[in-house]
Amino acid sequence: SRLRRALNILLFEVQTSALSVSRQVGGLEFHRDHKGDPKARPPIAVTPAADQRAALTWLTENILEGKVLQVPPELEEKLAAGRWVHWGTADGNATLDYSLMDRVVGIQSWILFALTADDVLARIWENEARQARVKGAKPLTVVELFDTIERAVFRDFEKPAGAIPADAINPYVARQRQALQDAYVRRLIALSLGNGTAPAVANKMATQRLLQLEGNFSALLAGM
């Protein structure tokens, strides 16, 4: 039970840290410098594009591709709940087994939504216009955001179809990866319906990407 609590704490820290990093994507910096200060900065400034891309790269590599979420299989077998109940623990109400896959996919889904939240997409779209006025600027775009996420979420499809034997026990795409891909497709569906506050361009782009993914899936299945 002590090992189980330690892993819970570690995964919680990973999730909160990742959420902090995600705020750089589509971010704005607010300054409260006094008027007349020779070093005064504009009250509102777009987070540098290089910082946004660095944050996006960190999140895709470590969270969406799971680099920092890997737990040795033999450790998972030791995560049974304790049954000793007292003022310092709630182990008595915990399930006997520990669904590590659910925890990991939950963290990945949180970050996936944080990167594609309606307000984030709106700021990225607005920031494109803000930075377009700056000579030589290369702002992070909504297209680049989706492209980067999709490369991480669907990297399994880079494997040649048929190169690796697949069956019900050993699927072509690992179960955890399937759950992440499902979460991404569901998010695209929600955006394509246009019921939120995301910019219209994001709604149209989500629809176009769903059609593209459908074509990719069909081509992959046809080659198996």
XYZ file of N, CA and C in Angstrom:
672
model
N 0.828 -1.209 0.000
C 0.000 0.000 0.000
C 0.865 1.263 0.000
N 2.038 1.190 0.641
C 2.931 2.352 0.647
C 3.468 2.615 -0.762
N 3.783 1.547 -1.476
C 4.247 1.683 -2.862
C 3.145 2.278 -3.728
N 1.924 1.836 -3.510
C 0.780 2.343 -4.279
C 0.594 3.835 -4.051
N 0.660 4.277 -2.801
C 0.509 5.698 -2.502
C 1.646 6.502 -3.108
N 2.857 5.954 -3.085
C 4.007 6.662 -3.659
C 3.826 6.866 -5.163
N 3.330 5.832 -5.856
C 3.110 5.956 -7.296
C 2.002 6.958 -7.583
N 0.962 6.959 -6.775
C -0.115 7.939 -6.948
C 0.411 9.361 -6.827
N 1.255 9.590 -5.838
C 1.830 10.919 -5.634
C 2.698 11.302 -6.834
N 3.494 10.365 -7.310
C 4.382 10.635 -8.440
C 3.580 10.979 -9.697
N 2.544 10.202 -9.981
C 1.727 10.469 -11.165
C 0.993 11.800 -11.038
N 0.571 12.139 -9.822
C -0.091 13.429 -9.599
C 0.879 14.577 -9.884
N 2.120 14.442 -9.437
C 3.116 15.483 -9.679
C 3.411 15.629 -11.169
N 3.475 14.501 -11.875
C 3.695 14.548 -13.322
C 2.547 15.292 -14.008
N 1.319 14.977 -13.596
C 0.158 15.606 -14.221
C 0.123 17.111 -13.972
N 0.336 17.535 -12.729
C 0.286 18.962 -12.432
C 1.427 19.710 -13.109
N 2.598 19.086 -13.186
C 3.722 19.722 -13.872
C 3.423 19.875 -15.360
N 2.846 18.834 -15.953
C 2.511 18.885 -17.376
C 1.458 19.952 -17.654
N 0.486 20.098 -16.769
C -0.527 21.137 -16.950
C 0.101 22.523 -16.895
N 1.095 22.703 -16.029
C 1.798 23.990 -15.963
C 2.531 24.267 -17.267
N 3.180 23.246 -17.814
C 3.894 23.416 -19.086
C 2.916 23.744 -20.207
N 1.739 23.121 -20.186
C 0.765 23.327 -21.264
C 0.289 24.773 -21.346
N 0.411 25.529 -20.261
C -0.047 26.920 -20.267
C 0.837 27.804 -21.136
N 2.010 27.314 -21.512
C 2.872 28.079 -22.404
C 2.321 28.083 -23.830
N 1.599 27.037 -24.210
C 1.095 26.914 -25.575
C -0.106 27.841 -25.746
N 0.011 28.768 -26.680
C -1.029 29.776 -26.851
C -1.047 30.773 -25.711
N 0.083 30.905 -25.017
C 0.130 31.722 -23.807
C 0.318 33.205 -24.057
N -0.046 33.963 -23.042
C 0.167 35.407 -23.022
C 0.882 35.772 -21.731
N 1.725 36.776 -21.807
C 2.414 37.282 -20.617
C 1.843 38.650 -20.263
N 1.545 38.854 -18.984
C 0.975 40.112 -18.531
C 1.988 40.828 -17.625
N 2.257 42.084 -17.946
C 3.233 42.868 -17.188
C 2.541 44.030 -16.488
N 3.036 44.364 -15.328
C 2.461 45.460 -14.548
C 3.510 46.553 -14.317
N 4.247 46.869 -15.369
C 5.269 47.912 -15.259
C 4.613 49.295 -15.189
N 5.283 50.229 -14.493
C 4.752 51.586 -14.351
C 5.002 52.406 -15.615
N 4.058 53.254 -15.929
C 4.215 54.159 -17.056
C 5.408 55.081 -16.805
N 6.223 55.252 -17.834
C 7.397 56.104 -17.705
C 8.657 55.349 -17.331
N 8.530 54.106 -16.909
C 9.699 53.277 -16.612
C 10.458 53.038 -17.917
N 11.748 53.382 -17.955
C 12.500 53.196 -19.212
C 12.552 51.744 -19.676
N 12.345 50.805 -18.765
C 12.363 49.392 -19.133
C 10.950 48.800 -19.176
N 9.948 49.671 -19.247
C 8.565 49.205 -19.234
C 8.266 48.341 -20.460
N 7.548 47.268 -20.215
C 7.139 46.356 -21.285
C 5.654 46.555 -21.569
N 5.194 46.150 -22.746
C 3.764 46.246 -23.030
C 2.974 45.424 -22.006
N 1.791 45.878 -21.604
C 1.002 45.129 -20.624
C 0.688 43.706 -21.069
N 0.490 43.488 -22.364
C 0.186 42.162 -22.891
C 1.203 41.795 -23.954
N 1.816 40.622 -23.816
C 2.787 40.144 -24.805
C 2.562 38.661 -25.038
N 2.685 38.262 -26.283
C 2.550 36.849 -26.627
C 3.770 36.084 -26.131
N 3.557 34.933 -25.513
C 4.671 34.075 -25.119
C 5.500 33.755 -26.360
N 6.827 33.937 -26.293
C 7.654 33.686 -27.482
C 7.339 32.343 -28.137
N 7.280 32.343 -29.462
C 6.935 31.136 -30.205
C 7.902 29.997 -29.898
N 9.180 30.332 -29.683
C 10.162 29.292 -29.376
C 9.821 28.601 -28.063
N 9.347 29.375 -27.079
C 8.955 28.787 -25.793
C 7.702 27.930 -25.948
N 6.769 28.384 -26.764
C 5.555 27.592 -26.996
C 5.895 26.263 -27.664
N 6.771 26.311 -28.657
C 7.145 25.078 -29.361
C 7.933 24.145 -28.440
N 8.772 24.713 -27.596
C 9.533 23.884 -26.649
C 8.585 23.181 -25.682
N 7.578 23.901 -25.217
C 6.594 23.306 -24.305
C 5.799 22.217 -25.011
N 5.396 22.482 -26.248
C 4.620 21.502 -27.017
C 5.452 20.251 -27.281
N 6.724 20.430 -27.594
C 7.609 19.286 -27.825
C 7.767 18.463 -26.560
N 7.960 19.122 -25.434
C 8.111 18.416 -24.158
C 6.870 17.592 -23.847
N 5.707 18.173 -24.077
C 4.458 17.485 -23.767
C 4.216 16.303 -24.689
N 4.494 16.467 -25.971
C 4.253 15.359 -26.898
C 5.215 14.202 -26.636
N 6.479 14.519 -26.361
C 7.465 13.461 -26.145
C 7.269 12.764 -24.806
N 7.028 13.524 -23.767
C 7.000 12.950 -22.422
C 5.630 12.463 -21.979
N 4.566 13.141 -22.417
C 3.222 12.762 -21.980
C 2.485 11.975 -23.057
N 2.299 12.563 -24.234
C 1.517 11.880 -25.264
C 2.227 10.637 -25.788
N 3.545 10.682 -25.901
C 4.279 9.483 -26.303
C 4.664 8.632 -25.094
N 4.420 9.158 -23.895
C 4.539 8.355 -22.675
C 5.932 8.133 -22.124
N 6.899 8.973 -22.499
C 8.275 8.744 -22.053
C 8.401 8.760 -20.531
N 7.694 9.679 -19.857
C 7.819 9.770 -18.394
C 6.705 9.007 -17.684
N 5.914 8.261 -18.434
C 4.793 7.533 -17.837
C 4.991 6.033 -17.891
N 6.208 5.603 -18.131
C 6.487 4.174 -18.222
C 6.743 3.600 -16.827
N 5.982 2.561 -16.503
C 6.116 1.876 -15.218
C 6.451 0.416 -15.503
N 7.506 -0.123 -14.910
C 7.863 -1.528 -15.154
C 6.692 -2.460 -14.864
N 6.419 -3.435 -15.751
C 5.287 -4.351 -15.549
C 5.332 -5.063 -14.199
N 6.536 -5.420 -13.736
C 6.616 -6.132 -12.467
C 6.206 -5.254 -11.285
N 6.314 -3.932 -11.458
C 5.893 -3.026 -10.395
C 4.372 -2.988 -10.289
N 3.706 -3.036 -11.436
C 2.241 -2.975 -11.434
C 1.645 -4.135 -10.644
N 2.315 -5.272 -10.647
C 1.809 -6.444 -9.935
C 1.935 -6.298 -8.417
N 2.616 -5.257 -7.963
C 2.819 -5.062 -6.524
C 1.950 -3.934 -5.962
N 0.989 -3.456 -6.735
C 0.232 -2.264 -6.337
C -1.119 -2.602 -5.702
N -1.204 -3.712 -5.020
C -2.447 -4.073 -4.338
C -2.747 -3.084 -3.216
N -4.029 -2.918 -2.937
C -4.435 -1.998 -1.867
C -4.309 -2.670 -0.512
N -3.970 -1.870 0.466
C -3.966 -2.387 1.833
C -5.398 -2.453 2.352
N -5.593 -3.138 3.437
C -6.925 -3.205 4.030
C -6.909 -2.714 5.482
N -5.853 -1.997 5.829
C -5.759 -1.439 7.180
C -6.323 -0.032 7.147
N -7.352 0.233 7.947
C -8.027 1.531 7.933
C -7.767 2.256 9.251
N -7.267 3.482 9.162
C -7.111 4.324 10.342
C -7.112 5.768 9.871
N -6.849 6.707 10.745
C -7.010 8.117 10.418
C -6.049 8.589 9.316
N -4.976 7.863 9.084
C -3.991 8.329 8.105
C -4.098 7.686 6.742
N -5.086 6.849 6.489
C -5.180 6.191 5.188
C -6.634 5.865 4.858
N -6.896 5.783 3.556
C -8.228 5.403 3.080
C -8.136 4.115 2.277
N -7.131 3.320 2.552
C -6.925 2.085 1.793
C -8.113 1.140 1.884
N -8.881 1.244 2.943
C -9.996 0.330 3.117
C -11.053 0.474 2.039
N -11.122 1.653 1.399
C -12.119 1.898 0.355
C -11.540 1.742 -1.052
N -10.259 1.457 -1.149
C -9.632 1.353 -2.459
C -9.951 0.011 -3.112
N -9.977 0.006 -4.442
C -10.173 -1.254 -5.154
C -8.948 -2.129 -4.964
N -9.144 -3.431 -4.998
C -8.028 -4.345 -4.772
C -6.986 -4.247 -5.883
N -7.458 -4.128 -7.128
C -6.507 -4.024 -8.228
C -6.167 -2.555 -8.477
N -5.202 -2.315 -9.339
C -4.763 -0.950 -9.654
C -4.710 -0.827 -11.175
N -5.583 0.010 -11.729
C -5.627 0.169 -13.185
C -4.631 1.242 -13.604
N -3.403 0.815 -13.835
C -2.365 1.758 -14.242
C -2.693 2.364 -15.597
N -3.254 1.572 -16.509
C -3.568 2.085 -17.832
C -4.571 3.234 -17.744
N -5.569 3.096 -16.890
C -6.553 4.166 -16.724
C -5.900 5.437 -16.205
N -4.980 5.284 -15.253
C -4.310 6.462 -14.692
C -3.467 7.169 -15.756
N -2.708 6.394 -16.517
C -1.832 6.978 -17.536
C -2.654 7.647 -18.638
N -3.665 6.947 -19.134
C -4.502 7.520 -20.188
C -5.250 8.750 -19.675
N -5.611 8.738 -18.393
C -6.258 9.901 -17.805
C -5.359 11.123 -17.850
N -4.084 10.944 -17.516
C -3.128 12.054 -17.577
C -2.955 12.529 -19.009
N -2.798 11.586 -19.933
C -2.633 11.957 -21.336
C -3.862 12.686 -21.866
N -5.044 12.245 -21.474
C -6.275 12.880 -21.941
C -6.410 14.296 -21.392
N -5.998 14.489 -20.143
C -6.020 15.823 -19.551
C -5.154 16.777 -20.369
N -3.960 16.342 -20.721
C -3.045 17.197 -21.480
C -3.561 17.409 -22.902
N -4.131 16.370 -23.474
C -4.717 16.484 -24.809
C -5.796 17.554 -24.821
N -6.656 17.537 -23.808
C -7.717 18.542 -23.738
C -7.142 19.920 -23.435
N -6.129 19.984 -22.562
C -5.527 21.280 -22.228
C -4.946 21.954 -23.464
N -4.363 21.160 -24.366
C -3.760 21.724 -25.578
C -4.790 22.131 -26.615
N -5.980 21.529 -26.569
C -6.997 21.808 -27.583
C -8.253 22.425 -26.980
N -8.145 22.968 -25.775
C -9.292 23.624 -25.154
C -9.736 24.803 -26.015
N -11.012 25.125 -25.942
C -11.558 26.185 -26.795
C -10.801 27.502 -26.642
N -10.530 27.896 -25.389
C -9.852 29.180 -25.177
C -8.407 29.149 -25.660
N -7.760 27.990 -25.557
C -6.378 27.869 -26.050
C -6.344 28.011 -27.566
N -7.243 27.326 -28.249
C -7.309 27.427 -29.710
C -7.627 28.858 -30.133
N -8.504 29.526 -29.379
C -8.844 30.910 -29.704
C -7.641 31.826 -29.546
N -6.856 31.625 -28.486
C -5.669 32.476 -28.282
C -4.612 32.217 -29.346
N -4.405 30.942 -29.705
C -3.419 30.645 -30.736
C -3.825 31.310 -32.049
N -5.109 31.233 -32.385
C -5.621 31.862 -33.610
C -5.442 33.371 -33.555
N -5.739 33.965 -32.403
C -5.579 35.410 -32.236
C -4.105 35.798 -32.237
N -3.269 34.961 -31.593
C -1.834 35.267 -31.541
C -1.199 35.232 -32.924
N -1.741 34.399 -33.815
C -1.230 34.385 -35.186
C -1.352 35.774 -35.793
N -2.505 36.412 -35.584
C -2.721 37.759 -36.126
C -1.842 38.782 -35.414
N -1.706 38.624 -34.076
C -0.860 39.565 -33.333
C 0.585 39.543 -33.834
N 1.118 38.334 -34.040
C 2.522 38.204 -34.415
C 2.750 38.388 -35.910
N 1.677 38.309 -36.694
C 1.826 38.522 -38.132
C 2.291 39.941 -38.423
N 2.047 40.844 -37.467
C 2.469 42.236 -37.647
C 3.944 42.435 -37.331
N 4.581 41.405 -36.765
C 5.999 41.499 -36.403
C 6.836 40.909 -37.533
N 7.761 41.692 -38.039
C 8.587 41.250 -39.157
C 9.444 40.050 -38.752
N 9.407 39.002 -39.565
C 10.225 37.815 -39.316
C 9.670 36.866 -38.272
N 8.497 37.176 -37.717
C 7.918 36.309 -36.685
C 7.420 35.011 -37.302
N 7.569 33.927 -36.557
C 7.075 32.615 -36.982
C 6.193 32.051 -35.878
N 4.962 32.573 -35.783
C 4.087 32.172 -34.676
C 3.666 30.715 -34.757
N 3.375 30.155 -33.596
C 2.783 28.822 -33.544
C 1.364 28.935 -34.075
N 0.988 28.077 -35.015
C -0.333 28.147 -35.626
C -1.211 26.989 -35.171
N -2.511 27.126 -35.410
C -3.444 26.054 -35.075
C -3.120 24.810 -35.891
N -2.753 24.999 -37.158
C -2.384 23.865 -38.010
C -1.168 23.140 -37.441
N -0.153 23.888 -37.038
C 1.055 23.275 -36.476
C 0.734 22.533 -35.185
N -0.145 23.092 -34.367
C -0.533 22.443 -33.115
C -1.137 21.073 -33.387
N -2.125 21.015 -34.280
C -2.782 19.744 -34.583
C -1.809 18.767 -35.243
N -0.969 19.258 -36.133
C 0.011 18.384 -36.787
C 0.934 17.732 -35.760
N 1.404 18.532 -34.815
C 2.337 18.031 -33.805
C 1.662 16.999 -32.902
N 0.431 17.286 -32.496
C -0.297 16.350 -31.640
C -0.540 15.038 -32.372
N -0.955 15.121 -33.619
C -1.287 13.906 -34.373
C -0.057 13.035 -34.627
N 1.086 13.650 -34.846
C 2.306 12.847 -35.031
C 2.603 12.033 -33.781
N 2.338 12.605 -32.609
C 2.601 11.892 -31.357
C 1.537 10.842 -31.080
N 0.277 11.186 -31.321
C -0.821 10.282 -30.985
C -0.881 9.087 -31.940
N -0.570 9.314 -33.212
C -0.686 8.248 -34.210
C 0.667 7.790 -34.742
N 1.699 7.899 -33.917
C 3.024 7.473 -34.365
C 3.070 5.972 -34.657
N 2.139 5.211 -34.087
C 2.101 3.759 -34.331
C 1.876 3.462 -35.809
N 1.196 4.363 -36.508
C 0.860 4.111 -37.903
C 2.065 4.251 -38.825
N 3.207 4.651 -38.262
C 4.422 4.729 -39.067
C 4.997 3.341 -39.321
N 4.543 2.349 -38.532
C 5.004 0.978 -38.741
C 4.377 0.433 -40.022
N 5.148 -0.222 -40.871
C 4.575 -0.802 -42.089
C 3.516 -1.842 -41.747
N 2.363 -1.744 -42.392
C 1.296 -2.710 -42.155
C 1.763 -4.107 -42.542
N 1.539 -5.055 -41.658
C 1.940 -6.429 -41.924
C 3.350 -6.748 -41.492
N 4.147 -5.708 -41.159
C 5.531 -5.957 -40.752
C 5.585 -6.611 -39.381
N 4.577 -6.317 -38.563
C 4.530 -6.874 -37.210
C 3.253 -7.683 -37.075
N 3.348 -8.978 -36.772
C 2.129 -9.798 -36.620
C 1.219 -9.201 -35.554
N -0.068 -9.156 -35.849
C -1.029 -8.589 -34.903
C -2.218 -9.519 -34.763
N -2.710 -9.655 -33.535
C -3.914 -10.430 -33.280
C -4.613 -9.829 -32.069
N -5.643 -10.509 -31.600
C -6.422 -9.965 -30.485
C -5.589 -9.807 -29.216
N -4.627 -10.680 -29.025
C -3.783 -10.613 -27.825
C -2.696 -9.567 -27.974
N -2.103 -9.495 -29.151
C -1.044 -8.521 -29.424
C -1.480 -7.637 -30.593
N -2.287 -6.613 -30.307
C -2.826 -5.776 -31.372
C -1.750 -4.913 -32.033
N -2.068 -4.474 -33.239
C -1.151 -3.606 -33.995
C -0.849 -2.333 -33.203
N -1.883 -1.797 -32.555
C -1.731 -0.619 -31.697
C -2.000 -1.058 -30.258
N -1.061 -0.798 -29.367
C -1.205 -1.212 -27.969
C -2.479 -0.623 -27.365
N -3.027 -1.324 -26.388
C -4.308 -0.922 -25.802
C -4.267 0.491 -25.241
N -3.196 0.832 -24.568
C -3.080 2.172 -23.988
C -3.051 3.222 -25.078
N -2.358 2.943 -26.182
C -2.301 3.871 -27.303
C -3.680 3.999 -27.958
N -4.412 2.888 -28.036
C -5.757 2.937 -28.602
C -6.639 3.886 -27.798
N -6.523 3.818 -26.470
C -7.343 4.677 -25.616
C -6.999 6.150 -25.842
N -5.723 6.469 -26.020
C -5.319 7.848 -26.280
C -5.842 8.307 -27.639
N -5.748 7.443 -28.645
C -6.243 7.796 -29.972
C -7.748 8.013 -29.950
N -8.465 7.173 -29.196
C -9.912 7.364 -29.048
C -10.211 8.726 -28.438
N -9.438 9.112 -27.415
C -9.661 10.393 -26.747
C -9.444 11.551 -27.724
N -8.433 11.434 -28.565
C -8.160 12.497 -29.535
C -9.282 12.593 -30.568
N -9.723 11.449 -31.085
C -10.799 11.461 -32.079
C -12.079 12.032 -31.470
N -12.379 11.675 -30.219
C -13.568 12.217 -29.557
C -13.455 13.734 -29.403
N -12.255 14.218 -29.141
C -12.066 15.665 -29.020
C -12.280 16.351 -30.375
N -11.799 15.721 -31.445
C -12.030 16.276 -32.776
C -13.519 16.320 -33.103
N -14.243 15.265 -32.719
C -15.683 15.228 -32.966
C -16.369 16.377 -32.232
N -15.987 16.583 -30.969
C -16.591 17.664 -30.185
C -16.321 19.018 -30.840
N -15.100 19.211 -31.329
C -14.762 20.477 -31.983
C -15.530 20.637 -33.297
N -15.641 19.553 -34.055
C -16.303 19.646 -35.356
C -17.783 19.993 -35.224
N -18.400 19.616 -34.107
C -19.813 19.933 -33.890
C -20.023 21.420 -33.629
N -18.972 22.108 -33.220
C -19.051 23.560 -33.055
C -19.935 24.030 -31.924
N -20.084 23.214 -30.884
C -20.956 23.600 -29.771
C -20.242 24.430 -28.707
N -18.923 24.561 -28.820
C -18.169 25.301 -27.813
C -17.868 26.717 -28.262
N -16.771 27.258 -27.737
C -16.379 28.635 -28.049
C -15.084 28.694 -28.846
N -14.648 27.541 -29.374
C -13.443 27.532 -30.198
C -13.691 28.335 -31.471
N -12.652 28.923 -32.060
C -12.848 29.673 -33.296
C -13.362 28.773 -34.417
N -14.099 29.358 -35.338
C -14.708 28.579 -36.419
C -13.656 27.829 -37.224
N -12.466 28.412 -37.365
C -11.419 27.747 -38.139
C -11.027 26.420 -37.494
N -11.070 26.357 -36.170
C -10.735 25.112 -35.477
C -11.823 24.066 -35.699
N -13.085 24.502 -35.740
C -14.190 23.575 -36.004
C -14.058 22.964 -37.397
N -13.769 23.798 -38.382
C -13.621 23.307 -39.759
C -12.403 22.404 -39.887
N -11.329 22.788 -39.205
C -10.111 21.991 -39.270
C -10.326 20.613 -38.627
N -11.093 20.562 -37.541
C -11.374 19.289 -36.887
C -12.145 18.372 -37.826
N -13.112 18.917 -38.537
C -13.887 18.106 -39.492
C -12.986 17.567 -40.595
N -12.124 18.420 -41.126
C -11.218 17.998 -42.192
C -10.274 16.915 -41.715
N -9.819 17.021 -40.487
C -8.876 16.034 -39.959
C -9.565 14.704 -39.659
N -10.809 14.743 -39.258
C -11.548 13.498 -39.063
C -11.674 12.739 -40.379
N -11.957 13.459 -41.460
C -12.062 12.821 -42.767
C -10.714 12.254 -43.203
N -9.641 12.998 -42.911
C -8.308 12.525 -43.267
C -7.944 11.276 -42.469
N -8.269 11.267 -41.192
C -7.982 10.097 -40.362
C -8.771 8.885 -40.836
N -10.015 9.099 -41.240
C -10.832 7.995 -41.751
C -10.155 7.374 -42.976
N -9.632 8.233 -43.855
C -8.926 7.725 -45.019
C -7.673 6.963 -44.640
N -6.930 7.471 -43.645
C -5.711 6.800 -43.191
C -6.028 5.427 -42.589
N -7.117 5.373 -41.787
C -7.495 4.100 -41.174
C -7.874 3.071 -42.244
N -8.653 3.522 -43.230
C -9.091 2.623 -44.282
C -7.913 2.072 -45.078
N -6.949 2.959 -45.384
C -5.777 2.529 -46.140
C -4.936 1.545 -45.329
N -4.829 1.790 -44.027
C -4.045 0.894 -43.189
C -4.690 -0.488 -43.107
N -6.013 -0.516 -42.906
C -6.725 -1.787 -42.808
C -6.665 -2.549 -44.136
N -6.725 -1.824 -45.241
C -6.677 -2.485 -46.549
C -5.325 -3.151 -46.798
N -4.280 -2.613 -46.161
C -2.935 -3.178 -46.366
C -2.577 -4.300 -45.432
N -3.468 -4.619 -44.508
C -3.178 -5.669 -43.528
C -3.603 -7.047 -44.064
